[in-house]
Short mmCIF file of C-alpha atoms in Angstrom, two decimals:
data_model
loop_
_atom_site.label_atom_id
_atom_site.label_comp_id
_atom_site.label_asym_id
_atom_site.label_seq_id
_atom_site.Cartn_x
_atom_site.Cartn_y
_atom_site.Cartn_z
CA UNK Y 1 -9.77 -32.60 9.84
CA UNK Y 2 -8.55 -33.83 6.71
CA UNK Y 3 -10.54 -32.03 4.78
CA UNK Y 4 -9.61 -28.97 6.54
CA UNK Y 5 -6.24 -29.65 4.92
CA UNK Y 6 -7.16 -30.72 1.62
CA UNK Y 7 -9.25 -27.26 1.06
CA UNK Y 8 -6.21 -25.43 2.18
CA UNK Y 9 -4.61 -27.05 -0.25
CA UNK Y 10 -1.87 -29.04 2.58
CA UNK Y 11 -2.51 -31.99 1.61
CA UNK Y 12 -0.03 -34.28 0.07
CA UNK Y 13 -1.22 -35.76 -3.31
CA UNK Y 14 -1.76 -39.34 -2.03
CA UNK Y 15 -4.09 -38.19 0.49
CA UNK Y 16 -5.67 -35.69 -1.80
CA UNK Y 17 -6.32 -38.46 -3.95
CA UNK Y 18 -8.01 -40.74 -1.46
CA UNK Y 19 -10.04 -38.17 -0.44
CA UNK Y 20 -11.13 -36.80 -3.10
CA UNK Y 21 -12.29 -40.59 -4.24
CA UNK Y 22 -13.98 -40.86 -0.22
CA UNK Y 23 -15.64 -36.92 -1.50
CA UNK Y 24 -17.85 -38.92 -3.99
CA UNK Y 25 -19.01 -41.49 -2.26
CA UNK Y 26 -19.38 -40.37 1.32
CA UNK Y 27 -22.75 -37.76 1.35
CA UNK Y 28 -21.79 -36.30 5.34
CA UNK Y 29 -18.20 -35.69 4.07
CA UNK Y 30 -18.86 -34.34 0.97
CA UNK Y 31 -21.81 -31.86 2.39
CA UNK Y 32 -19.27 -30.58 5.32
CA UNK Y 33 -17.22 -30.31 2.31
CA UNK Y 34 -19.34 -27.97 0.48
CA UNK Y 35 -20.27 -26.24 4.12
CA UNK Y 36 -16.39 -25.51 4.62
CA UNK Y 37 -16.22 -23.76 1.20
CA UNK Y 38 -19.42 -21.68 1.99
CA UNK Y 39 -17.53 -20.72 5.23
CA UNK Y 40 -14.44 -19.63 3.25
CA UNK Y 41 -15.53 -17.81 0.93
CA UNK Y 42 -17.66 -15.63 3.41
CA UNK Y 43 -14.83 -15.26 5.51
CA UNK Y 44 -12.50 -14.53 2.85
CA UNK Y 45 -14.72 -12.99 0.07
CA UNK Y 46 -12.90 -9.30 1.94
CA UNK Y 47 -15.39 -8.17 3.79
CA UNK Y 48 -14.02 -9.17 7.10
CA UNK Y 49 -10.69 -7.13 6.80
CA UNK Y 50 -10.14 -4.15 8.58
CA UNK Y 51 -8.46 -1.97 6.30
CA UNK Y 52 -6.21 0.74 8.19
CA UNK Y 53 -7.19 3.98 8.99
CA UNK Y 54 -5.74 6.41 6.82
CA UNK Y 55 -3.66 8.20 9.05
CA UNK Y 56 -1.78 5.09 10.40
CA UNK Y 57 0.83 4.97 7.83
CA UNK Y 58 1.68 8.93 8.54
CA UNK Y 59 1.75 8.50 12.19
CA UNK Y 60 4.11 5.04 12.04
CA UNK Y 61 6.67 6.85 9.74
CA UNK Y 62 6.48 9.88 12.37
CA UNK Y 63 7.04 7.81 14.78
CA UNK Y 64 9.35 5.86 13.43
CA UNK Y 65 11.42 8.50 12.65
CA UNK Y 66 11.40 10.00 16.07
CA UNK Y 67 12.87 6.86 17.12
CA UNK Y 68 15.15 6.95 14.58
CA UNK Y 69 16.76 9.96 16.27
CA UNK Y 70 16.18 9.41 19.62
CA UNK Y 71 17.86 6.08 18.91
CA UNK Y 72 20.69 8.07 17.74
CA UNK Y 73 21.28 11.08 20.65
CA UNK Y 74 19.85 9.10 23.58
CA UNK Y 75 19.19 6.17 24.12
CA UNK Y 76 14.92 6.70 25.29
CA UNK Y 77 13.03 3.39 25.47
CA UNK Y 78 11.37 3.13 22.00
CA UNK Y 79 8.13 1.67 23.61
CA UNK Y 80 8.23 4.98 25.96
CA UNK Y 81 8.78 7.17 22.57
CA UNK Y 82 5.86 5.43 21.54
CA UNK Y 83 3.51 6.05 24.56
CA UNK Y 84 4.09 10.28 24.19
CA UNK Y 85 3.54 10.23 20.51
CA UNK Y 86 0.12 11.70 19.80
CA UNK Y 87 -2.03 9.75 17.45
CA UNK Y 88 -3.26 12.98 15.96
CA UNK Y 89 0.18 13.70 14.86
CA UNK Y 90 0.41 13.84 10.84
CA UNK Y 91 3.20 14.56 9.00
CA UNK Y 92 2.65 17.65 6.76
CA UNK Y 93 3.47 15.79 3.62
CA UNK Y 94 1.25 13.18 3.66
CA UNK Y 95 1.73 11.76 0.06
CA UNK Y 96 1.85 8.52 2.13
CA UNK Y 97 -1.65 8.21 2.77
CA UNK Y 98 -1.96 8.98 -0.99
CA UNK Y 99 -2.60 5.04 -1.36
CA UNK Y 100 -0.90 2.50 0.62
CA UNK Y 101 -1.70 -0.26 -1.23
CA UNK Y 102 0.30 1.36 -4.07
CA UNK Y 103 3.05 2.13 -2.20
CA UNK Y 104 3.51 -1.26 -0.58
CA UNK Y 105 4.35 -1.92 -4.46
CA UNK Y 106 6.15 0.97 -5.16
CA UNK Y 107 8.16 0.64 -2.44
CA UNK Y 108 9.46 -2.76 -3.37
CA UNK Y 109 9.92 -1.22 -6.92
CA UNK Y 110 11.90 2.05 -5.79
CA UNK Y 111 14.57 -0.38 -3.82
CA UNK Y 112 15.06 -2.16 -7.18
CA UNK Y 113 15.26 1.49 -9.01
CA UNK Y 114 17.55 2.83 -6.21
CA UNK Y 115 19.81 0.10 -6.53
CA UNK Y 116 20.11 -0.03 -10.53
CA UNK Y 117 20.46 3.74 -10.13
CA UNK Y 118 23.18 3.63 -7.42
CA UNK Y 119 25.14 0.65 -8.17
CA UNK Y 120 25.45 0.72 -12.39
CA UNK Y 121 27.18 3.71 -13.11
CA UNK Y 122 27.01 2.84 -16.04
CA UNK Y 123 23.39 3.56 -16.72
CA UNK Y 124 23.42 5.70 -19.81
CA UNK Y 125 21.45 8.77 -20.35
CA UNK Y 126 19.37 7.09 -22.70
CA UNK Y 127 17.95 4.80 -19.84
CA UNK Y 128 17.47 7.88 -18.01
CA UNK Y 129 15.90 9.36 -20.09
CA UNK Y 130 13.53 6.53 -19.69
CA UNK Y 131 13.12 6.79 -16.52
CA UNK Y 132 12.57 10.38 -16.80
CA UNK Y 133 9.92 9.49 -19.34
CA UNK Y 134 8.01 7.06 -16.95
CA UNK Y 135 8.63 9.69 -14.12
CA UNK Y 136 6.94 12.45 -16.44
CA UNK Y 137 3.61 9.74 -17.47
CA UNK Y 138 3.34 9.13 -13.75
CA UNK Y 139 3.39 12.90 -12.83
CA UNK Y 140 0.75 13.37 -15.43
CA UNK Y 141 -1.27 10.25 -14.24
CA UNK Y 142 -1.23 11.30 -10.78
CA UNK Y 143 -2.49 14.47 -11.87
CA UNK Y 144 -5.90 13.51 -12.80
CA UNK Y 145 -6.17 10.47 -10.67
CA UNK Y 146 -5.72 12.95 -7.16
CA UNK Y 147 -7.93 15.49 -8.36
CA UNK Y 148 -5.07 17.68 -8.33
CA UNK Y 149 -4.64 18.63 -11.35
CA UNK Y 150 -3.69 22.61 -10.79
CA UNK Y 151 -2.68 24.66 -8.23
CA UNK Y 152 -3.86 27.94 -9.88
CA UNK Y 153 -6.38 27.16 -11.91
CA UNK Y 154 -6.75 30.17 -15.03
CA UNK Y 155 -6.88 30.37 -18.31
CA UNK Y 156 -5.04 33.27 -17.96
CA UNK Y 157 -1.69 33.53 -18.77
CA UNK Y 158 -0.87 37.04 -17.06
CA UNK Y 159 -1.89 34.93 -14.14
CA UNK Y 160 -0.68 31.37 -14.35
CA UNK Y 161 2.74 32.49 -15.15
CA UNK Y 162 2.91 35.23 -12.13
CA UNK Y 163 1.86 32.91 -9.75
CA UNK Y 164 5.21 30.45 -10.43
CA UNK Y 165 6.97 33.43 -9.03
CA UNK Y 166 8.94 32.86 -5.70
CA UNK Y 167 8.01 29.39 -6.14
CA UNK Y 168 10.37 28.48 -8.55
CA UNK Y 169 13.90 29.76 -9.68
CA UNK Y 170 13.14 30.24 -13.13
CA UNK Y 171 10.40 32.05 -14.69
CA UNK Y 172 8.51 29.52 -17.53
CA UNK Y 173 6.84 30.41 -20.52
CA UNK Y 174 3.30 31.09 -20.10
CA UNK Y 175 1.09 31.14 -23.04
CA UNK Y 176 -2.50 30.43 -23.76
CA UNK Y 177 -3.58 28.38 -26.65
CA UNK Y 178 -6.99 29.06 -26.43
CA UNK Y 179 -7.46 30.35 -30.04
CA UNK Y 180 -5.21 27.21 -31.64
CA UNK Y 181 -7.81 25.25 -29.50
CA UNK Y 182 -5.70 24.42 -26.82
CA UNK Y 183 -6.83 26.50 -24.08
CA UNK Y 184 -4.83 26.96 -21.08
CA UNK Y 185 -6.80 25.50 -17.88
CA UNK Y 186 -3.78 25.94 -15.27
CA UNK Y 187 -0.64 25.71 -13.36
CA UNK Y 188 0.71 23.39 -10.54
CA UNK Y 189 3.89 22.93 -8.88
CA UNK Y 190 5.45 19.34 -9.88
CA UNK Y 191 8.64 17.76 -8.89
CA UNK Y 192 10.51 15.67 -11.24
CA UNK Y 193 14.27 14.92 -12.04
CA UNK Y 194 15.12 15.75 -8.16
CA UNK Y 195 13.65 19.34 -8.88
CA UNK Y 196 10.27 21.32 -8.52
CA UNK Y 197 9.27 22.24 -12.17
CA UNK Y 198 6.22 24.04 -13.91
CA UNK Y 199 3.56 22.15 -14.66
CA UNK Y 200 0.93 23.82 -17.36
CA UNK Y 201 -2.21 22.17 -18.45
CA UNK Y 202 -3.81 22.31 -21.54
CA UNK Y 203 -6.90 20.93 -22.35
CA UNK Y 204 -8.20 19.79 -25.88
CA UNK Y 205 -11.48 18.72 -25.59
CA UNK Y 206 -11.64 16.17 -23.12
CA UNK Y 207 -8.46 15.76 -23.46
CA UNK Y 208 -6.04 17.03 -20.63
CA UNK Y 209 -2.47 17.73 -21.63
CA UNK Y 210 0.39 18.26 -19.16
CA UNK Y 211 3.57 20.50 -19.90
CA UNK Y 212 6.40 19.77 -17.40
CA UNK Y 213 8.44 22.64 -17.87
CA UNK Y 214 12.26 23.14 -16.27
CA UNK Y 215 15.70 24.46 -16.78
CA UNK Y 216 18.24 22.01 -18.43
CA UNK Y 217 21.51 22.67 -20.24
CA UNK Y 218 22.29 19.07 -20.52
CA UNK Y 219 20.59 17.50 -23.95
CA UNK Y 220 18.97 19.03 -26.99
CA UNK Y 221 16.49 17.63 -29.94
CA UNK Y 222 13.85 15.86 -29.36
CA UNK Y 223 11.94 13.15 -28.87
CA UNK Y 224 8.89 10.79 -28.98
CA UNK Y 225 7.59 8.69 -26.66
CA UNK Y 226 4.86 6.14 -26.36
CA UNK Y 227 3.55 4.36 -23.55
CA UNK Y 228 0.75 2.81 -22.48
CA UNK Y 229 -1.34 4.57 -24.72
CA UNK Y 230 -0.17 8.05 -23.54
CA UNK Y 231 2.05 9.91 -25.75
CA UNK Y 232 4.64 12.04 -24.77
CA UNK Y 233 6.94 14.74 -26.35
CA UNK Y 234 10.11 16.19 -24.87
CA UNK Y 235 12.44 18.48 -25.90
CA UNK Y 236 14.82 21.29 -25.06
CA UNK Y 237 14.57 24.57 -26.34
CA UNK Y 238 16.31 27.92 -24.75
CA UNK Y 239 18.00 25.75 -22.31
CA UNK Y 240 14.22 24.45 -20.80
CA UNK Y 241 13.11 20.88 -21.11
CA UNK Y 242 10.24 20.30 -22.16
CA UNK Y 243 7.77 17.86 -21.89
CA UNK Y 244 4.34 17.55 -23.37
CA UNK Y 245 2.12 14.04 -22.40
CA UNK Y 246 -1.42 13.42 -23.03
CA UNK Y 247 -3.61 10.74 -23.78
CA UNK Y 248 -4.34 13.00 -26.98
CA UNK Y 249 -3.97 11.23 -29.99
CA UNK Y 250 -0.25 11.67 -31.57
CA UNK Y 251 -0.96 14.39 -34.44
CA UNK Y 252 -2.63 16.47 -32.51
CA UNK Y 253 -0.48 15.98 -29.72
CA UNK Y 254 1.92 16.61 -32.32
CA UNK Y 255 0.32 19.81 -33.24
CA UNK Y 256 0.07 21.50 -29.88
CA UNK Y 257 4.01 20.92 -29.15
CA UNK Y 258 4.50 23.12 -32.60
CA UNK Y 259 2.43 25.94 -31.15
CA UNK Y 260 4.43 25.90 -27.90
CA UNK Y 261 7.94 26.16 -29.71
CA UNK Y 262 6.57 28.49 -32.01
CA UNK Y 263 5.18 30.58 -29.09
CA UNK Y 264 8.71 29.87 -26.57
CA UNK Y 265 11.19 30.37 -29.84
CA UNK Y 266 11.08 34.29 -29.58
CA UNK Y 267 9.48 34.39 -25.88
CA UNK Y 268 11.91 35.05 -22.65
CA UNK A 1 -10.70 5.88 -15.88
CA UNK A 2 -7.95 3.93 -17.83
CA UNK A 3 -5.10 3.61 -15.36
CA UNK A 4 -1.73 2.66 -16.65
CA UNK A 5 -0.87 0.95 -13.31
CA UNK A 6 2.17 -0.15 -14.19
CA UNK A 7 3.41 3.13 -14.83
CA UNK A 8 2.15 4.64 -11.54
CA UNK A 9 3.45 2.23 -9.78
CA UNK A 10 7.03 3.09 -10.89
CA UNK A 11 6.10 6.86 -10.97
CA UNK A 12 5.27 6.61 -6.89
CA UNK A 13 8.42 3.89 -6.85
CA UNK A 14 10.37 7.01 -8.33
CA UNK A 15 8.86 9.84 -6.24
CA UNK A 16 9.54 7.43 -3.36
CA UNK A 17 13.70 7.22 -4.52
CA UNK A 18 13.86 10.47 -4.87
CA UNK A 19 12.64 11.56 -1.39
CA UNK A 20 15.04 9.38 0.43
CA UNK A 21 18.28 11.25 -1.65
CA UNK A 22 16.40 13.87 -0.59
CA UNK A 23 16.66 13.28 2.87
CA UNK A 24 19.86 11.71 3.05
CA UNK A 25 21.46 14.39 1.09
CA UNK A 26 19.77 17.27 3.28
CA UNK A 27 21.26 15.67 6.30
CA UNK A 28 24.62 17.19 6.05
CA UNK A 29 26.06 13.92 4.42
CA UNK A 30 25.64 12.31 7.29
CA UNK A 31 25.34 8.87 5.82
CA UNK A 32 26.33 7.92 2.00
CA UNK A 33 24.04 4.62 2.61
CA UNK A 34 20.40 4.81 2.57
CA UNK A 35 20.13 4.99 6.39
CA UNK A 36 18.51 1.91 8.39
CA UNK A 37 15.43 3.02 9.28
CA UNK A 38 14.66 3.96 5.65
CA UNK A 39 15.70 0.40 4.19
CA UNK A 40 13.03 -0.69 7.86
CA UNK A 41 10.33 1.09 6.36
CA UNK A 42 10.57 0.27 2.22
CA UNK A 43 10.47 -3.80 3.60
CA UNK A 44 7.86 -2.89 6.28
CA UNK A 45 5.19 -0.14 5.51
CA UNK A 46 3.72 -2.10 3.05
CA UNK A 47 3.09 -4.65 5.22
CA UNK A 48 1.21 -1.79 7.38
CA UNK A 49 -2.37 -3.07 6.37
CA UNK A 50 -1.78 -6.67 7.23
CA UNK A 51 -0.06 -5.55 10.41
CA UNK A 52 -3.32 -3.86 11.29
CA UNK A 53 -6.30 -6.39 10.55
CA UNK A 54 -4.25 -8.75 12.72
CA UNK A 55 -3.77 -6.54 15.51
CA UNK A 56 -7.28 -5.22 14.95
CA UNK A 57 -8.69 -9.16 15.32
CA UNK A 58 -6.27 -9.88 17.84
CA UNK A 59 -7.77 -6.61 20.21
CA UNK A 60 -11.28 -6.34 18.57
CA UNK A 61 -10.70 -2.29 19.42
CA UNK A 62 -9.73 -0.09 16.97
CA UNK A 63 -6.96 2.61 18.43
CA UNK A 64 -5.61 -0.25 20.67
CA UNK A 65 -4.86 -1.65 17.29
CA UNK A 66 -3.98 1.21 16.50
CA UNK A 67 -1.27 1.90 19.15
CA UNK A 68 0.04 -2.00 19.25
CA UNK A 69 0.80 -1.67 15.70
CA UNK A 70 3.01 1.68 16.35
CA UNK A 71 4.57 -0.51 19.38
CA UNK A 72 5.34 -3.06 16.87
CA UNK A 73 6.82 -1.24 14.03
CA UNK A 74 9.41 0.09 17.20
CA UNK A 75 9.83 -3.08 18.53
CA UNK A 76 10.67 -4.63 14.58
CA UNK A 77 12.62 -1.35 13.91
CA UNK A 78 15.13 -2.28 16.53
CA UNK A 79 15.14 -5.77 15.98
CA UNK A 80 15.54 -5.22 12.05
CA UNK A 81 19.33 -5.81 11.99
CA UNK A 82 18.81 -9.36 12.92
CA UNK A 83 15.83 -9.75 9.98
CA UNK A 84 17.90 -11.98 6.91
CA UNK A 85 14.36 -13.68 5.96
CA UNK A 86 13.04 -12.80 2.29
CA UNK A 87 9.33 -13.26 4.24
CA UNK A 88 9.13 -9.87 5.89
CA UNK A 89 5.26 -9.85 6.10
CA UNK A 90 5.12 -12.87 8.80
CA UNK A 91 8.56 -11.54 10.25
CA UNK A 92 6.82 -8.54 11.17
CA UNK A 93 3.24 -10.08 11.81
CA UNK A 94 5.08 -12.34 14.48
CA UNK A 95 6.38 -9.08 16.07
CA UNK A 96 2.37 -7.93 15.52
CA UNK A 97 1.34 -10.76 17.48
CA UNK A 98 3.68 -11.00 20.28
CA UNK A 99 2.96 -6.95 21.01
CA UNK A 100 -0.53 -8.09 21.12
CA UNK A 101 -0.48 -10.90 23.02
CA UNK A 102 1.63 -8.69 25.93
CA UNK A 103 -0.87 -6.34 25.77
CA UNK A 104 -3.84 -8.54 26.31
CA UNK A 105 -2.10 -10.03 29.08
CA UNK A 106 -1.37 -6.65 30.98
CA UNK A 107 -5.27 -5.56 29.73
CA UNK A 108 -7.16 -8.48 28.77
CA UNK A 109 -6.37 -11.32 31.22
CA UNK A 110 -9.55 -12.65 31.28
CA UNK A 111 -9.86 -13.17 27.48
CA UNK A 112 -6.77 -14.93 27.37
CA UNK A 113 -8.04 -17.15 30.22
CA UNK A 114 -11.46 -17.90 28.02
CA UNK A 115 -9.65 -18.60 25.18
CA UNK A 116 -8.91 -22.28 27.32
CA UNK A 117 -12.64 -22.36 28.66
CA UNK A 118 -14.14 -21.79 25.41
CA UNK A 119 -11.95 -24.63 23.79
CA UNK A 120 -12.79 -27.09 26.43
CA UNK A 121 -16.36 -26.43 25.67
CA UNK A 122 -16.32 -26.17 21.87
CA UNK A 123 -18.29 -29.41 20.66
CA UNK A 124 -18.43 -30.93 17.57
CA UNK A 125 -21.62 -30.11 15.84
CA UNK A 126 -22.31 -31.96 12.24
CA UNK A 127 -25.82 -30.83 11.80
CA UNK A 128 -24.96 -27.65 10.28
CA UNK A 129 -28.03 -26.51 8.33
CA UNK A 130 -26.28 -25.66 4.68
CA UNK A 131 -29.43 -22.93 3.79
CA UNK A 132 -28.35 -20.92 7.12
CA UNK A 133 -25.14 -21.44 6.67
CA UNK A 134 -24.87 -20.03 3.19
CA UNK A 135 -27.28 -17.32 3.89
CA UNK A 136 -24.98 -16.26 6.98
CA UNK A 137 -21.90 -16.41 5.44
CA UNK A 138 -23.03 -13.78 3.37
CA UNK A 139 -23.66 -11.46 5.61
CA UNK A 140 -21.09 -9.33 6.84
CA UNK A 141 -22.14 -8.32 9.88
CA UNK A 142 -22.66 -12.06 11.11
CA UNK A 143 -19.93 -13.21 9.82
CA UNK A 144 -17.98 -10.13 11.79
CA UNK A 145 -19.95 -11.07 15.12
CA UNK A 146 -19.49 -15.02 14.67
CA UNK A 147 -15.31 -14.16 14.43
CA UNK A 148 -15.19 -11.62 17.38
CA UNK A 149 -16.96 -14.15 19.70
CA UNK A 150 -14.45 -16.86 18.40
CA UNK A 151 -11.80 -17.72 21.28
CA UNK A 152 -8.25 -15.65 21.16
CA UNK A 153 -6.65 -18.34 19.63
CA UNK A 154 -9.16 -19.66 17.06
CA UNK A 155 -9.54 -16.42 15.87
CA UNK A 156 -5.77 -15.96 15.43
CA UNK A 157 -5.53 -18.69 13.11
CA UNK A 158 -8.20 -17.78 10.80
CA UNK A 159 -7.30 -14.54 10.65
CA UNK A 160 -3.75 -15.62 9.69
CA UNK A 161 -5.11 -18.04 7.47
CA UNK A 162 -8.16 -16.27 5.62
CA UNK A 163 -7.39 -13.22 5.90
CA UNK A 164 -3.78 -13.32 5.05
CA UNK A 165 -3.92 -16.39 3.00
CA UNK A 166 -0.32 -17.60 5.62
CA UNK A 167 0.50 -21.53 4.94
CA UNK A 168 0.33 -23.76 8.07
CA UNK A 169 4.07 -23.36 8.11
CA UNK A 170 4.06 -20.01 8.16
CA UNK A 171 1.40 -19.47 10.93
CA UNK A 172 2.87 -22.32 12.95
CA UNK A 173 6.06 -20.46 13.37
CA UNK A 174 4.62 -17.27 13.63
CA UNK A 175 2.67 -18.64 16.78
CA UNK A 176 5.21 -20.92 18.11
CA UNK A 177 3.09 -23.78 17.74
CA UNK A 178 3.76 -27.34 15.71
CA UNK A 179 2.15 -27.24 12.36
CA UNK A 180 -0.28 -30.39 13.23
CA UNK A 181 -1.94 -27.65 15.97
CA UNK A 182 -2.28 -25.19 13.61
CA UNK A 183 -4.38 -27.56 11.65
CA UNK A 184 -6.28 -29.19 14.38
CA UNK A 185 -6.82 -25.53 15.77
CA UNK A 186 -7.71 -24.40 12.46
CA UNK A 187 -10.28 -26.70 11.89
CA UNK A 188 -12.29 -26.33 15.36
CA UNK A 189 -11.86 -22.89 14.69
CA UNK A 190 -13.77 -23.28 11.43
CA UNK A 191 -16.66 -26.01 13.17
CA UNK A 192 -17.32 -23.11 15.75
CA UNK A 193 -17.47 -20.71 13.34
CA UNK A 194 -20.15 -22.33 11.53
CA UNK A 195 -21.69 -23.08 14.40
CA UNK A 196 -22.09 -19.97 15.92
CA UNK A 197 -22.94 -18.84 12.41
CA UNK A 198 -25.89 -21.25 12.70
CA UNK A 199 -27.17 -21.55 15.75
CA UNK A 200 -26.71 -18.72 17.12
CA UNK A 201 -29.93 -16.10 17.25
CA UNK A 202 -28.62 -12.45 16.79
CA UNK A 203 -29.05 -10.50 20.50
CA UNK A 204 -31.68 -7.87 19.98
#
């Protein structure tokens, strides 16, 4: 039994000691030893956890939510709430299921964001801006990681920027780089600074570049950002914010935003 | 491809914030506070897979787990305003287990009544043949069999233990037992594992 503790690692040092010292000399002990770590590292080696189906997170937070509200008008059993929800219930956003072993980290992270963000009111636009930075990298991350990268894919402008119509409130400018050699592979629908925004991508090579595009009066110039090897541009121009990341080296990088204020500095 | 991690991680973290203003500010104002059951599931979802496997090796049926692990979220939901532990994972796996263990009494009687045979019976076994035992513990699929035929409770605490990686503290208050059973249990658990992984002759 001892040993049971000493490979979970409960044993106090004296004992470890003296057994480890017994390990050498005693054959039976040390081969049930070795057995026992055989045994673990079958058990434990991952292949004996059930990893959730995908749909469980979705259909906890439904139903935790319907509790949540029953809970609040009447008071229903929660274990009766429970029996009538249908497992095949989803959510219709399901960025949940997007990863969950992600989210059981981001999670933890957003409380610690939420409550710098709530409780400092003193956090200055510059950290913000930061965050708005990190916000933008993870936007354009997420964007190749999900296979998701646009919504209406074109190279098109006379389509990409028609089809932001009715889903945004402002109309953004649309314009294909193609013959600077950033051609225009698409639009999507993002959400960032507590707002949906136009997302076009670019692609250089194979080299994807995201432009988050929304209206902001607040802030002007500009500004350069690097992070984990992505670089990213923003600036404001016509009262839009702009903001250009790619893994694209900085010149070029550098390059395309010039074509894009060149092309916005006369354009509606 | 290259994943800054670190920097999805506090994107989703982000995307996460800014649903819950979302929804608290959509809710005509209702609450300035990030409600309750918001601040429930930020400590508990991610505990979601590890909430599962249990109940999953506690029921060896997959929507049973399924349901008990609903049940338990509900159950921990109500009983979150009296949660002041920093250990959320084995506050909630505790709630996990109990949900399980009522279950299995109302459907499983009889496996909670083998779980005593099965112990009586379990003998000690030292000739464990290393070759077989190595070659076995590679194998999933044995492996999964020699853990599913394991009684109720020995299967509990490896779960809790391998699985989860829980200390003998922690599973000994999460199953309400003293921490010297938890390591006597533990290691029978681990002697019948190897044996069954052993000597026991796959069923055709």
């Amino acid at each position: 039994m001892l040993i049971h503790a000493y490979v979970d690692g409960e044993l106090d040092l004296l004992s470890t000691v003296k057994l480890e010292a017994h390990l050498r000399d005693c054959t039976p002990c040390a081969q049930a030893h070795k057995n026992l770590q055989t045994l673990r590292s079958g058990i434990s080696s991952g292949a004996l956890y059930f990893k959730a189906p995908n749909h469980l997170a979705g259909r906890v937070h439904l139903a935790l939510q319907e509790a949540d509200h029953a809970g609040a008008s009447s008071s229903a059993s929660v274990q009766e709430m429970s029996r009538r929800m249908p497992s095949q219930r989803l959510p219709k956003r399901m960025w949940w299921q997007f990863s969950w072993a992600w989210a059981g980290v981001a999670a933890a992270l957003a409380m610690a964001a939420l409550v710098v963000w709530r409780l400092d009111p003193g956090v200055s636009r510059r950290s913000q801006n930061e965050l708005l930075a990190q916000e933008v990298l993870s936007s354009h991350v997420r964007s190749l990681m999900a296979n998701h990268l646009t919504d209406v894919p074109s190279s098109d402008q006379h389509t990409v920027k028609p089809w932001f119509n009715g889903k945004l409130d402002f109309s953004p400018p649309v314009k294909d780089l193609g013959a600077e050699g950033f051609p225009l592979v698409g639009g999507r629908l993002d959400y960032l600074d507590d707002r949906p925004v136009a997302a076009l991508v670019y692609q250089r090579r194979k080299h994807f570049i995201n432009l988050f595009i929304w209206p902001s009066d607040s802030g002007s110039g500009q500004k350069t950002v690097m992070r984990q090897g992505y670089n990213l541009f923003h600036w404001t121009q016509s009262s839009m914010s702009y903001w250009a990341v790619s893994d694209l080296n900085s010149s070029e990088l550098q390059e395309f935003v010039h074509l894009v204020q060149n092309h916005t500095r006369g354009a509606p | 491809m290259n994943i800054p991690e670190q920097a999805f991680i506090f994107g989703a973290g982000i995307k996460r914030t800014q649903n819950r203003s979302y929804i608290v500010g959509g809710k005509d104002g209702r609450l300035a506070e990030p409600k309750m059951v918001e601040r429930f599931e930020e400590a508990m979802l991610p505990h979601l897979a590890a909430a599962y496997n249990l109940a999953r090796w506690l029921t060896r049926n997959g929507p049973d787990a399924e349901d008990l692990v609903q049940d338990a979220y509900l159950r921990a939901l109500k009983a979150f305003d009296g949660f002041r532990g920093d250990n959320g994972r084995a506050w909630l796996l505790r709630i996990v287990r109990n949900t399980c263990y009522t279950w299995l009494q109302e459907n499983r009687v009889q496996e909670l009544a083998t779980a005593f045979d099965e112990e009586v019976h379990a003998t000690e076994d030292g000739s464990t043949n290393p070759e077989t035992l190595l070659l076995r513990s590679a194998d999933k699929q044995f492996l999964n069999e020699a853990l599913e035929r394991l009684p109720l409770e020995f299967r509990e605490v490896i779960v809790l233990r391998e699985l989860e990686g829980l200390s003998y503290k922690e599973i000994a208050e999460l199953a309400g037992i003293p921490v010297g059973t938890v390591m006597s249990r533990l290691a029978r658990a681990r002697e019948r594992l190897q044996e069954l992984l052993t000597l026991s002759v796959k069923e055709p």
